[in-house]
Coordinates of C-alpha atoms in Angstrom, one line a residue:
Chain A
M1 CA -6.5 -52.3 -24.9
K2 CA -5.4 -48.7 -24.5
K3 CA -5.9 -47.3 -21.0
E4 CA -7.8 -44.0 -20.5
P5 CA -5.7 -41.2 -18.9
G6 CA -6.3 -41.0 -15.2
S7 CA -7.8 -44.5 -15.0
G8 CA -6.5 -47.5 -13.1
K9 CA -4.9 -47.8 -9.7
F10 CA -3.7 -44.2 -9.3
K11 CA -7.3 -42.9 -9.9
L12 CA -8.6 -45.3 -7.3
W13 CA -5.8 -44.4 -4.9
K14 CA -6.8 -40.7 -5.2
K15 CA -10.3 -41.7 -4.3
G16 CA -9.2 -43.4 -1.1
A17 CA -8.5 -47.0 -2.1
H18 CA -5.3 -48.6 -0.9
L19 CA -2.5 -49.4 -3.3
F20 CA -0.1 -50.9 -0.7
S21 CA -0.6 -50.8 3.1
P22 CA -2.7 -47.9 4.6
R23 CA 0.5 -46.5 6.2
I24 CA 2.5 -46.5 3.0
D25 CA -0.4 -45.0 1.2
R26 CA -0.9 -42.3 3.8
F27 CA 2.8 -41.4 3.5
S28 CA 2.7 -41.4 -0.3
M29 CA -0.4 -39.2 -0.2
K30 CA 1.4 -36.8 2.1
I31 CA 4.4 -36.6 -0.3
Y32 CA 2.0 -35.9 -3.2
D33 CA 0.2 -33.3 -1.1
I34 CA 3.5 -31.5 -0.3
Y35 CA 4.5 -31.7 -4.0
K36 CA 1.3 -30.0 -4.9
F37 CA 1.8 -27.3 -2.2
I38 CA 5.3 -26.5 -3.5
L39 CA 4.1 -26.5 -7.1
R40 CA 1.3 -24.1 -6.1
F41 CA 3.8 -21.8 -4.5
F42 CA 5.8 -21.5 -7.8
K43 CA 2.6 -21.0 -9.8
E44 CA 1.3 -18.2 -7.6
A45 CA 4.6 -16.5 -6.7
F46 CA 5.3 -15.3 -10.2
V47 CA 1.7 -14.2 -11.1
P48 CA 0.5 -10.6 -10.3
P49 CA -0.7 -9.0 -8.1
Y50 CA 2.3 -9.0 -5.9
D51 CA 1.9 -8.3 -2.2
F52 CA 5.1 -6.2 -1.7
K53 CA 3.8 -4.5 1.4
E54 CA 3.0 -7.9 3.1
I55 CA 6.4 -9.3 2.0
I56 CA 8.2 -6.4 3.6
R57 CA 6.2 -6.8 6.8
Q58 CA 7.0 -10.5 6.9
C59 CA 10.7 -9.7 6.2
Y60 CA 10.6 -7.4 9.2
Y61 CA 9.2 -10.2 11.4
V62 CA 11.6 -12.9 10.1
G63 CA 14.7 -10.7 10.0
Y64 CA 14.6 -7.8 12.5
K65 CA 12.7 -9.8 15.2
S66 CA 15.3 -12.6 15.1
L67 CA 18.3 -10.2 15.4
V68 CA 18.7 -10.4 19.2
L69 CA 18.7 -14.2 19.3
I70 CA 21.0 -14.5 16.3
S71 CA 23.4 -11.9 17.7
L72 CA 23.7 -13.7 21.0
T73 CA 24.0 -17.2 19.5
G74 CA 26.4 -16.1 16.8
F75 CA 28.7 -14.2 19.2
I76 CA 28.8 -17.0 21.7
T77 CA 29.5 -19.6 18.9
G78 CA 32.5 -17.6 17.7
L79 CA 33.8 -17.0 21.2
V80 CA 33.4 -20.6 22.4
F81 CA 34.7 -22.1 19.2
T82 CA 37.9 -20.0 19.5
K83 CA 38.4 -20.9 23.1
Q84 CA 37.9 -24.7 22.4
S85 CA 40.3 -24.6 19.4
R86 CA 43.1 -22.8 21.0
P87 CA 44.6 -25.6 23.2
S88 CA 44.8 -28.0 20.2
L89 CA 46.5 -25.4 18.0
A90 CA 48.8 -24.3 20.9
E91 CA 50.1 -27.9 21.2
F92 CA 51.7 -27.4 17.7
G93 CA 52.6 -23.7 18.3
A94 CA 50.0 -22.8 15.7
T95 CA 47.7 -20.3 17.5
S96 CA 48.4 -17.8 14.7
W97 CA 46.2 -20.0 12.5
L98 CA 43.2 -19.4 14.7
P99 CA 41.7 -16.6 12.6
S100 CA 41.9 -18.7 9.4
L101 CA 40.5 -21.8 11.2
I102 CA 37.6 -19.8 12.7
S103 CA 36.7 -18.0 9.5
I104 CA 36.6 -21.3 7.6
A105 CA 34.5 -23.0 10.3
I106 CA 32.1 -20.1 10.7
I107 CA 31.7 -19.0 7.1
R108 CA 31.7 -22.5 5.5
A109 CA 29.7 -24.4 8.1
L110 CA 28.5 -22.8 11.3
A111 CA 26.9 -19.6 10.2
P112 CA 24.4 -21.1 7.7
L113 CA 23.6 -24.0 9.9
V114 CA 23.3 -22.1 13.2
T115 CA 21.2 -19.4 11.5
A116 CA 19.0 -22.0 9.9
L117 CA 18.4 -24.0 13.1
I118 CA 17.6 -20.8 15.1
A119 CA 15.2 -19.6 12.4
A120 CA 13.6 -23.0 12.2
G121 CA 12.9 -22.9 16.0
K122 CA 11.8 -19.2 16.1
V123 CA 10.4 -18.3 12.7
G124 CA 9.3 -21.8 11.6
S125 CA 7.3 -22.5 14.7
N126 CA 5.8 -19.0 14.6
I127 CA 4.6 -19.4 11.1
G128 CA 3.2 -22.9 11.8
A129 CA 1.4 -21.7 14.9
E130 CA 0.1 -18.5 13.3
L131 CA -1.3 -20.1 10.1
G132 CA -2.5 -23.1 12.2
S133 CA -4.4 -20.8 14.5
M134 CA -5.9 -18.9 11.4
R135 CA -7.0 -22.2 9.9
V136 CA -8.7 -23.6 13.0
T137 CA -10.5 -20.3 13.7
E138 CA -11.7 -20.2 10.1
Q139 CA -9.8 -17.0 9.3
I140 CA -8.3 -18.6 6.2
D141 CA -11.8 -19.7 5.1
A142 CA -13.0 -16.1 5.8
M143 CA -10.3 -14.9 3.4
E144 CA -11.4 -17.4 0.8
V145 CA -15.1 -16.6 0.9
S146 CA -14.3 -12.9 0.6
A147 CA -12.8 -13.6 -2.8
T148 CA -9.2 -13.2 -1.6
N149 CA -6.6 -15.8 -2.3
P150 CA -5.3 -16.8 1.1
F151 CA -2.5 -18.9 -0.3
K152 CA -1.0 -16.0 -2.1
F153 CA -1.4 -13.6 0.8
L154 CA -0.3 -15.9 3.6
V155 CA 2.0 -18.6 2.1
V156 CA 3.7 -16.9 -0.8
T157 CA 4.6 -13.8 1.2
R158 CA 6.0 -15.8 4.1
V159 CA 8.1 -18.2 2.0
I160 CA 9.6 -15.3 0.0
A161 CA 10.4 -13.5 3.3
T162 CA 12.2 -16.4 4.8
T163 CA 14.0 -17.2 1.5
C164 CA 15.2 -13.6 1.3
M165 CA 16.0 -12.9 4.9
L166 CA 18.0 -16.1 5.7
P167 CA 21.0 -15.2 3.6
M168 CA 21.2 -11.8 5.3
L169 CA 20.8 -13.3 8.7
M170 CA 23.5 -15.8 7.8
M171 CA 25.9 -13.1 6.9
Y172 CA 25.1 -11.2 10.0
T173 CA 25.7 -14.4 12.1
A174 CA 29.1 -14.9 10.4
F175 CA 30.1 -11.3 11.2
V176 CA 29.0 -11.5 14.8
G177 CA 30.7 -14.9 15.2
M178 CA 33.9 -13.4 13.9
M179 CA 33.6 -10.5 16.3
G180 CA 33.2 -13.0 19.2
S181 CA 36.3 -14.9 18.0
Y182 CA 38.3 -11.6 17.6
L183 CA 37.4 -10.6 21.2
D184 CA 39.0 -13.8 22.4
V185 CA 42.1 -13.7 20.1
H186 CA 42.6 -10.0 20.9
S187 CA 42.4 -10.6 24.7
K188 CA 44.9 -13.5 24.6
E189 CA 47.4 -12.5 21.8
L190 CA 46.7 -8.7 21.5
T191 CA 46.1 -9.2 17.7
S192 CA 44.9 -6.0 16.0
F193 CA 41.4 -5.9 14.4
R194 CA 43.0 -5.4 10.9
A195 CA 45.5 -8.3 11.3
F196 CA 42.8 -10.6 12.6
F197 CA 40.5 -10.0 9.6
H198 CA 43.3 -9.9 7.1
N199 CA 44.4 -13.4 8.3
A200 CA 40.8 -14.6 8.5
F201 CA 39.9 -13.7 5.0
Q202 CA 43.1 -15.1 3.4
S203 CA 41.6 -18.6 3.6
I204 CA 38.1 -17.7 2.4
T205 CA 37.3 -18.0 -1.3
F206 CA 34.4 -16.8 -3.4
L207 CA 33.1 -20.4 -3.6
D208 CA 32.9 -20.5 0.2
I209 CA 30.8 -17.4 0.4
S210 CA 28.5 -18.2 -2.5
A211 CA 28.0 -21.8 -1.3
S212 CA 27.0 -20.5 2.2
V213 CA 24.6 -17.9 0.6
T214 CA 23.1 -20.7 -1.5
R215 CA 22.6 -22.9 1.5
A216 CA 21.0 -20.1 3.4
I217 CA 18.6 -19.5 0.5
V218 CA 17.7 -23.2 0.4
F219 CA 17.3 -23.4 4.2
G220 CA 15.1 -20.2 4.2
F221 CA 12.8 -21.7 1.6
T222 CA 12.6 -25.0 3.5
I223 CA 11.8 -23.2 6.8
G224 CA 9.1 -21.1 5.1
M225 CA 7.6 -24.0 3.3
A226 CA 7.6 -26.4 6.3
G227 CA 6.0 -23.7 8.5
C228 CA 3.4 -22.7 6.0
Y229 CA 2.5 -26.3 5.0
T230 CA 2.0 -27.5 8.5
G231 CA 0.1 -24.4 9.6
Y232 CA -2.0 -24.1 6.4
N233 CA -3.2 -27.7 6.7
A234 CA -3.7 -27.7 10.5
T235 CA -6.7 -29.6 11.8
Q236 CA -8.4 -30.6 15.1
G237 CA -8.5 -27.3 17.0
T238 CA -6.0 -25.9 19.4
Q239 CA -4.3 -29.3 19.6
G240 CA -3.7 -29.0 15.9
V241 CA -2.1 -25.6 16.3
G242 CA 0.5 -27.0 18.7
R243 CA 1.1 -29.9 16.4
A244 CA 1.6 -27.6 13.4
A245 CA 4.2 -25.5 15.3
N246 CA 6.0 -28.6 16.5
S247 CA 5.9 -30.3 13.1
A248 CA 7.2 -27.1 11.4
V249 CA 10.3 -27.2 13.6
V250 CA 11.0 -30.9 13.4
A251 CA 10.4 -31.1 9.6
S252 CA 12.6 -28.0 8.9
M253 CA 15.5 -29.2 11.1
F254 CA 15.4 -32.7 9.6
L255 CA 15.3 -31.3 6.0
I256 CA 18.1 -28.7 6.8
F257 CA 20.5 -31.5 7.9
I258 CA 19.7 -33.5 4.8
E259 CA 20.2 -30.5 2.5
E260 CA 23.4 -29.6 4.4
I261 CA 24.9 -33.0 3.6
I262 CA 23.9 -32.8 -0.1
I263 CA 25.2 -29.3 -0.6
V264 CA 28.5 -30.0 1.2
Q265 CA 29.0 -33.0 -1.1
I266 CA 28.3 -30.9 -4.2
V267 CA 30.6 -28.0 -3.1
N268 CA 33.4 -30.4 -2.2
A269 CA 33.1 -31.9 -5.6
I270 CA 33.4 -28.5 -7.2
R271 CA 36.1 -27.1 -4.9
P272 CA 39.6 -27.2 -6.5
I273 CA 42.1 -29.3 -4.4
Chain B
M1 CA -43.9 -13.5 13.7
K2 CA -41.2 -11.7 11.8
K3 CA -41.4 -8.0 12.8
H4 CA -41.0 -6.4 9.3
I5 CA -42.4 -7.3 5.9
S6 CA -39.8 -8.6 3.4
H7 CA -40.0 -7.7 -0.3
I8 CA -39.7 -11.2 -1.7
D9 CA -39.6 -11.9 -5.5
R10 CA -40.8 -15.5 -5.7
S11 CA -40.2 -15.6 -9.4
T12 CA -36.4 -15.4 -9.0
A13 CA -34.4 -18.0 -7.1
V14 CA -31.0 -16.7 -6.2
I15 CA -29.9 -20.1 -4.7
S16 CA -31.3 -23.3 -6.1
I17 CA -30.2 -26.6 -4.6
R18 CA -31.2 -30.0 -6.0
D19 CA -30.7 -33.5 -4.6
L20 CA -27.6 -32.5 -2.6
Y21 CA -25.5 -35.3 -0.9
K22 CA -22.4 -34.9 1.2
S23 CA -20.5 -37.5 3.3
F24 CA -17.3 -37.4 5.3
G25 CA -15.9 -41.0 5.2
S26 CA -18.7 -43.2 6.5
L27 CA -20.6 -40.3 8.0
H28 CA -23.5 -39.3 5.7
V29 CA -24.2 -35.7 6.5
L30 CA -26.5 -34.4 3.7
K31 CA -28.9 -36.9 2.1
G32 CA -30.8 -35.3 -0.7
I33 CA -31.3 -31.6 0.1
D34 CA -33.6 -29.5 -2.1
L35 CA -34.0 -25.8 -1.5
D36 CA -34.8 -22.6 -3.3
L37 CA -33.9 -19.2 -1.8
F38 CA -35.9 -16.4 -3.4
K39 CA -34.7 -12.9 -4.0
G40 CA -35.1 -10.8 -0.9
E41 CA -36.0 -13.7 1.3
N42 CA -34.6 -14.9 4.6
V43 CA -34.6 -18.7 5.0
V44 CA -33.7 -20.1 8.3
V45 CA -32.2 -23.6 8.4
L46 CA -33.0 -25.0 11.8
G47 CA -31.6 -28.2 13.3
R48 CA -29.7 -29.8 16.1
S49 CA -25.9 -29.5 16.3
G50 CA -24.0 -31.8 13.9
T51 CA -26.8 -32.3 11.4
G52 CA -24.9 -30.7 8.6
K53 CA -26.4 -27.2 8.5
S54 CA -22.9 -25.5 8.3
V55 CA -21.8 -28.0 5.7
L56 CA -24.7 -26.8 3.6
I57 CA -23.6 -23.2 3.5
K58 CA -20.0 -24.2 3.1
I59 CA -21.0 -26.0 -0.1
I60 CA -23.0 -23.0 -1.3
S61 CA -19.9 -20.7 -0.9
G62 CA -17.7 -23.3 -2.6
L63 CA -15.6 -24.1 0.5
L64 CA -16.7 -27.7 0.3
K65 CA -17.6 -29.8 -2.8
P66 CA -20.8 -31.9 -2.9
D67 CA -20.7 -35.6 -3.5
K68 CA -23.8 -35.5 -5.6
G69 CA -26.4 -32.9 -6.7
T70 CA -26.4 -29.4 -8.0
V71 CA -26.0 -26.0 -6.3
Q72 CA -26.8 -23.0 -8.4
V73 CA -26.0 -19.6 -7.0
L74 CA -27.2 -16.5 -9.1
G75 CA -27.5 -18.9 -12.0
E76 CA -24.1 -20.4 -11.8
E77 CA -23.3 -24.0 -10.8
V78 CA -20.8 -23.5 -7.9
D79 CA -18.8 -26.7 -8.3
K80 CA -18.4 -26.3 -12.0
L81 CA -16.7 -22.9 -11.7
N82 CA -13.0 -22.4 -12.1
T83 CA -11.0 -20.4 -9.5
K84 CA -11.5 -17.0 -11.2
E85 CA -15.2 -17.5 -11.8
L86 CA -15.7 -18.7 -8.2
Q87 CA -13.9 -15.6 -6.8
A88 CA -16.1 -13.4 -8.9
L89 CA -19.2 -15.2 -7.6
R90 CA -17.9 -15.0 -4.0
L91 CA -17.9 -11.2 -4.3
K92 CA -21.7 -11.4 -4.4
I93 CA -21.9 -13.8 -1.3
G94 CA -21.3 -12.6 2.2
F95 CA -20.4 -15.3 4.8
S96 CA -20.8 -14.6 8.5
F97 CA -18.9 -17.2 10.5
Q98 CA -20.0 -18.7 13.8
N99 CA -16.9 -17.4 15.6
S100 CA -16.8 -14.3 13.5
A101 CA -13.3 -15.3 12.1
L102 CA -11.9 -11.8 12.4
Y103 CA -8.2 -11.5 11.5
D104 CA -6.5 -11.4 15.0
S105 CA -3.5 -9.4 13.8
M106 CA -5.5 -6.6 12.3
T107 CA -7.5 -3.7 13.8
V108 CA -11.2 -3.4 13.0
R109 CA -10.4 -0.8 10.3
E110 CA -7.9 -3.2 8.7
N111 CA -10.3 -6.1 9.0
L112 CA -13.0 -4.2 7.1
A113 CA -10.6 -2.7 4.6
F114 CA -8.9 -6.0 3.7
P115 CA -11.6 -7.5 1.4
L116 CA -12.1 -4.1 -0.2
T117 CA -8.4 -3.4 -1.0
R118 CA -7.8 -7.0 -2.1
N119 CA -10.7 -7.0 -4.6
K120 CA -10.6 -3.4 -5.8
P121 CA -6.9 -2.7 -6.4
G122 CA -7.5 0.8 -7.8
I123 CA -9.6 2.1 -4.8
S124 CA -8.2 5.2 -3.0
D125 CA -7.5 5.4 0.7
D126 CA -10.3 7.9 1.1
E127 CA -12.9 5.7 -0.6
V128 CA -11.8 2.8 1.7
E129 CA -12.1 4.9 4.8
E130 CA -15.5 6.2 3.8
A131 CA -16.8 2.6 3.1
V132 CA -15.4 1.4 6.4
K133 CA -17.0 4.2 8.4
Q134 CA -20.3 3.7 6.5
V135 CA -20.5 0.0 7.2
L136 CA -19.5 0.4 10.8
E137 CA -22.3 3.0 11.2
D138 CA -24.7 0.5 9.6
V139 CA -23.8 -2.1 12.3
G140 CA -23.8 0.5 15.0
L141 CA -20.1 0.2 16.0
S142 CA -18.4 3.3 14.7
Q143 CA -16.5 3.7 18.0
A144 CA -14.7 0.4 17.5
I145 CA -12.8 1.4 14.4
N146 CA -9.3 1.3 16.0
Q147 CA -9.8 -1.6 18.3
M148 CA -8.2 -5.0 18.0
P149 CA -10.6 -8.1 17.7
S150 CA -9.4 -9.3 21.1
E151 CA -10.8 -6.1 22.7
L152 CA -14.3 -6.7 21.4
S153 CA -17.2 -8.6 23.1
G154 CA -18.8 -11.6 21.5
G155 CA -21.7 -9.5 20.2
Q156 CA -19.4 -6.8 18.8
R157 CA -17.3 -9.4 17.1
K158 CA -20.4 -10.8 15.4
R159 CA -21.3 -7.3 14.2
I160 CA -17.8 -6.6 12.8
G161 CA -17.9 -10.0 11.1
I162 CA -21.2 -9.1 9.4
A163 CA -19.8 -5.6 8.6
R164 CA -16.8 -7.2 6.9
T165 CA -19.0 -9.1 4.6
L166 CA -21.3 -6.1 3.9
I167 CA -18.5 -3.9 2.8
L168 CA -18.4 -5.8 -0.5
R169 CA -22.2 -5.2 -0.9
P170 CA -23.2 -8.8 -1.3
E171 CA -26.5 -10.0 -2.9
I172 CA -26.6 -13.1 -0.7
M173 CA -25.8 -13.4 3.0
L174 CA -25.0 -16.7 4.7
Y175 CA -25.1 -16.6 8.5
D176 CA -23.6 -19.5 10.4
E177 CA -25.1 -19.6 13.9
P178 CA -25.3 -15.8 14.3
T179 CA -26.6 -15.9 17.9
A180 CA -24.5 -18.8 19.2
G181 CA -22.8 -18.0 22.5
L182 CA -24.6 -14.7 23.0
D183 CA -26.9 -13.6 25.8
P184 CA -30.6 -13.1 25.0
I185 CA -30.4 -9.3 24.7
T186 CA -27.3 -9.3 22.4
S187 CA -29.0 -12.1 20.4
A188 CA -32.0 -9.9 19.9
D189 CA -29.7 -7.1 18.7
I190 CA -28.1 -9.5 16.2
N191 CA -31.6 -10.6 15.0
S192 CA -32.6 -7.0 14.5
L193 CA -29.3 -6.4 12.6
I194 CA -30.0 -9.4 10.3
N195 CA -33.4 -7.9 9.5
E196 CA -31.9 -4.4 9.0
V197 CA -29.3 -5.8 6.6
Q198 CA -32.1 -7.5 4.6
E199 CA -33.9 -4.2 4.4
L200 CA -30.9 -1.9 3.9
Y201 CA -28.8 -4.0 1.6
H202 CA -31.7 -5.9 -0.2
T203 CA -30.0 -9.2 0.5
S204 CA -31.4 -12.7 0.4
S205 CA -30.1 -14.8 3.3
I206 CA -29.7 -18.3 4.6
I207 CA -29.5 -18.3 8.4
I208 CA -28.2 -21.4 10.1
T209 CA -29.3 -21.7 13.7
H210 CA -30.6 -23.9 16.4
D211 CA -32.1 -20.9 18.2
L212 CA -35.8 -20.7 17.7
T213 CA -36.0 -17.1 18.8
C214 CA -33.6 -16.2 16.1
A215 CA -35.5 -18.3 13.6
K216 CA -38.8 -16.7 14.6
A217 CA -37.4 -13.1 14.5
T218 CA -35.5 -13.4 11.2
G219 CA -37.0 -16.1 9.0
D220 CA -39.5 -15.6 6.2
R221 CA -39.4 -19.3 5.8
I222 CA -38.1 -22.0 8.1
A223 CA -36.5 -25.3 6.9
V224 CA -36.1 -28.0 9.6
M225 CA -33.2 -30.3 9.0
L226 CA -33.4 -33.8 10.5
N227 CA -31.1 -36.6 9.7
G228 CA -29.5 -34.9 6.7
Q229 CA -32.8 -33.9 5.0
F230 CA -35.4 -31.1 5.2
N231 CA -38.2 -32.6 7.2
K232 CA -40.5 -29.6 7.1
M233 CA -40.5 -26.2 5.4
G234 CA -42.8 -23.2 5.7
S235 CA -43.6 -20.3 8.0
F236 CA -42.7 -20.6 11.6
E237 CA -46.3 -21.3 12.6
E238 CA -46.7 -23.9 9.8
V239 CA -43.5 -25.7 10.8
F240 CA -44.2 -26.0 14.4
D241 CA -47.9 -27.0 14.0
S242 CA -46.5 -30.5 13.5
D243 CA -47.1 -34.1 14.6
N244 CA -43.4 -34.8 14.4
D245 CA -42.0 -35.6 17.9
E246 CA -38.5 -34.4 17.1
I247 CA -39.8 -31.0 15.9
N248 CA -42.1 -30.7 18.8
S249 CA -39.4 -31.5 21.3
F250 CA -37.1 -28.9 19.7
Y251 CA -39.9 -26.3 20.1
N252 CA -40.7 -27.4 23.7
Y253 CA -37.1 -27.3 24.8
N254 CA -36.5 -23.8 23.3
F255 CA -39.7 -22.2 24.4
I256 CA -40.8 -24.0 27.5
E257 CA -37.9 -26.0 29.2
G258 CA -35.0 -23.9 27.9
G259 CA -37.1 -20.7 28.3
S260 CA -35.0 -18.7 25.9
A261 CA -38.0 -16.9 24.3

């Protein structure tokens, strides 16, 4: 006998019946929920009206407000990485390779990852807490009943902002990290600014830069989505707000590492030997 | 007695609820609710905390879906509408939340302008400013225009919350515990404001409360909710001229032991 569409176990499952164990079902339901959330983002992001003003405001919060932390972390990363690498290279009399080594390490690996982890901690938790607080104080419901689409205004704008700003922050981190490295190289070997950067960029290819930008875009999308999903679906009062902020950071960091592994594998497969 | 005379059109029901059921898991909140709200009327839904009063108005505004039954608002069945139709209907419904639900990150001006600019994309800045000032004047808070919600008192927040719904000129107002957490004098001010809104904006309202003073001051009709159903409905005097122990204890606590009136 032909089954009706939407009938059977799946329909029962959606109504609350268990397919497997309650824990597996809850997990599957969550995955299904996240899938619907992401799908809704793509449906609403490309349909007018567009909230350009709000997107720019969010870009300001994501980008400009993270600059101090990013500058400090990027600079120290470059400086410390150079200091730690020097003794090993000095053993082989290869300290002249420092600029190349540092540029490869920073541009290929450290800049996207460090930027993403800092943004996950600062921006992701902020989005999770803000939307969570709006949810539990009924501000999101208030938007909905005043015939406004809160998903479009709150979620779409924030995800677009994080997706656009992360690549820019990543490039800025790379630049600041290189400056930190240059400071150390210059103080020890009196290398000129021009010679340092000439040497550094000799080993960098277009693939390195485009792969890092792509990673930053993916990480930015992940941070925005994780923050918005946990905040938008927050429950149980103030406790729920804290949980939303915490989950946003944990989920984004976990996903960032998984995405990093996958993208590195793909880029290495493409890279000419 | 209600202080002013309402102009009620009993031939037109703006909200019509039939056999409404709603459960959350094993908790059965609404068990067969029937209600008509007539044009120009204020109906107070009275009941103890946790009896499902707020759930009722959330179903009316489409924030929650009923398990069974029908809710017709201005002739349209709420849970059968698609997103666009529901948004169009919501422009005609004002919802005043228990905690006001003002947008923390916006000033009073931005809070009031937000629904207007979102729903009328072509509206000029001057028109928005005029509408904001007018509605603030109507709720008696013109001086608060540049303040942040965190700088307002509980009563002022309620007024701004009501003003934010009024700016869209709704036909129906839903008030969720309008006097909760307010002192008796501020509560009396809010009760007067609800009556003024009814008069000035010609709205029909459902007022959810457990405050009998509010019910007496604002309600043309009172519906007492007990155990997920309307136990009694009528004028304030009709409802409380009752043999039901629970209704009597509610009255006695509010007006004798609680002494809020």
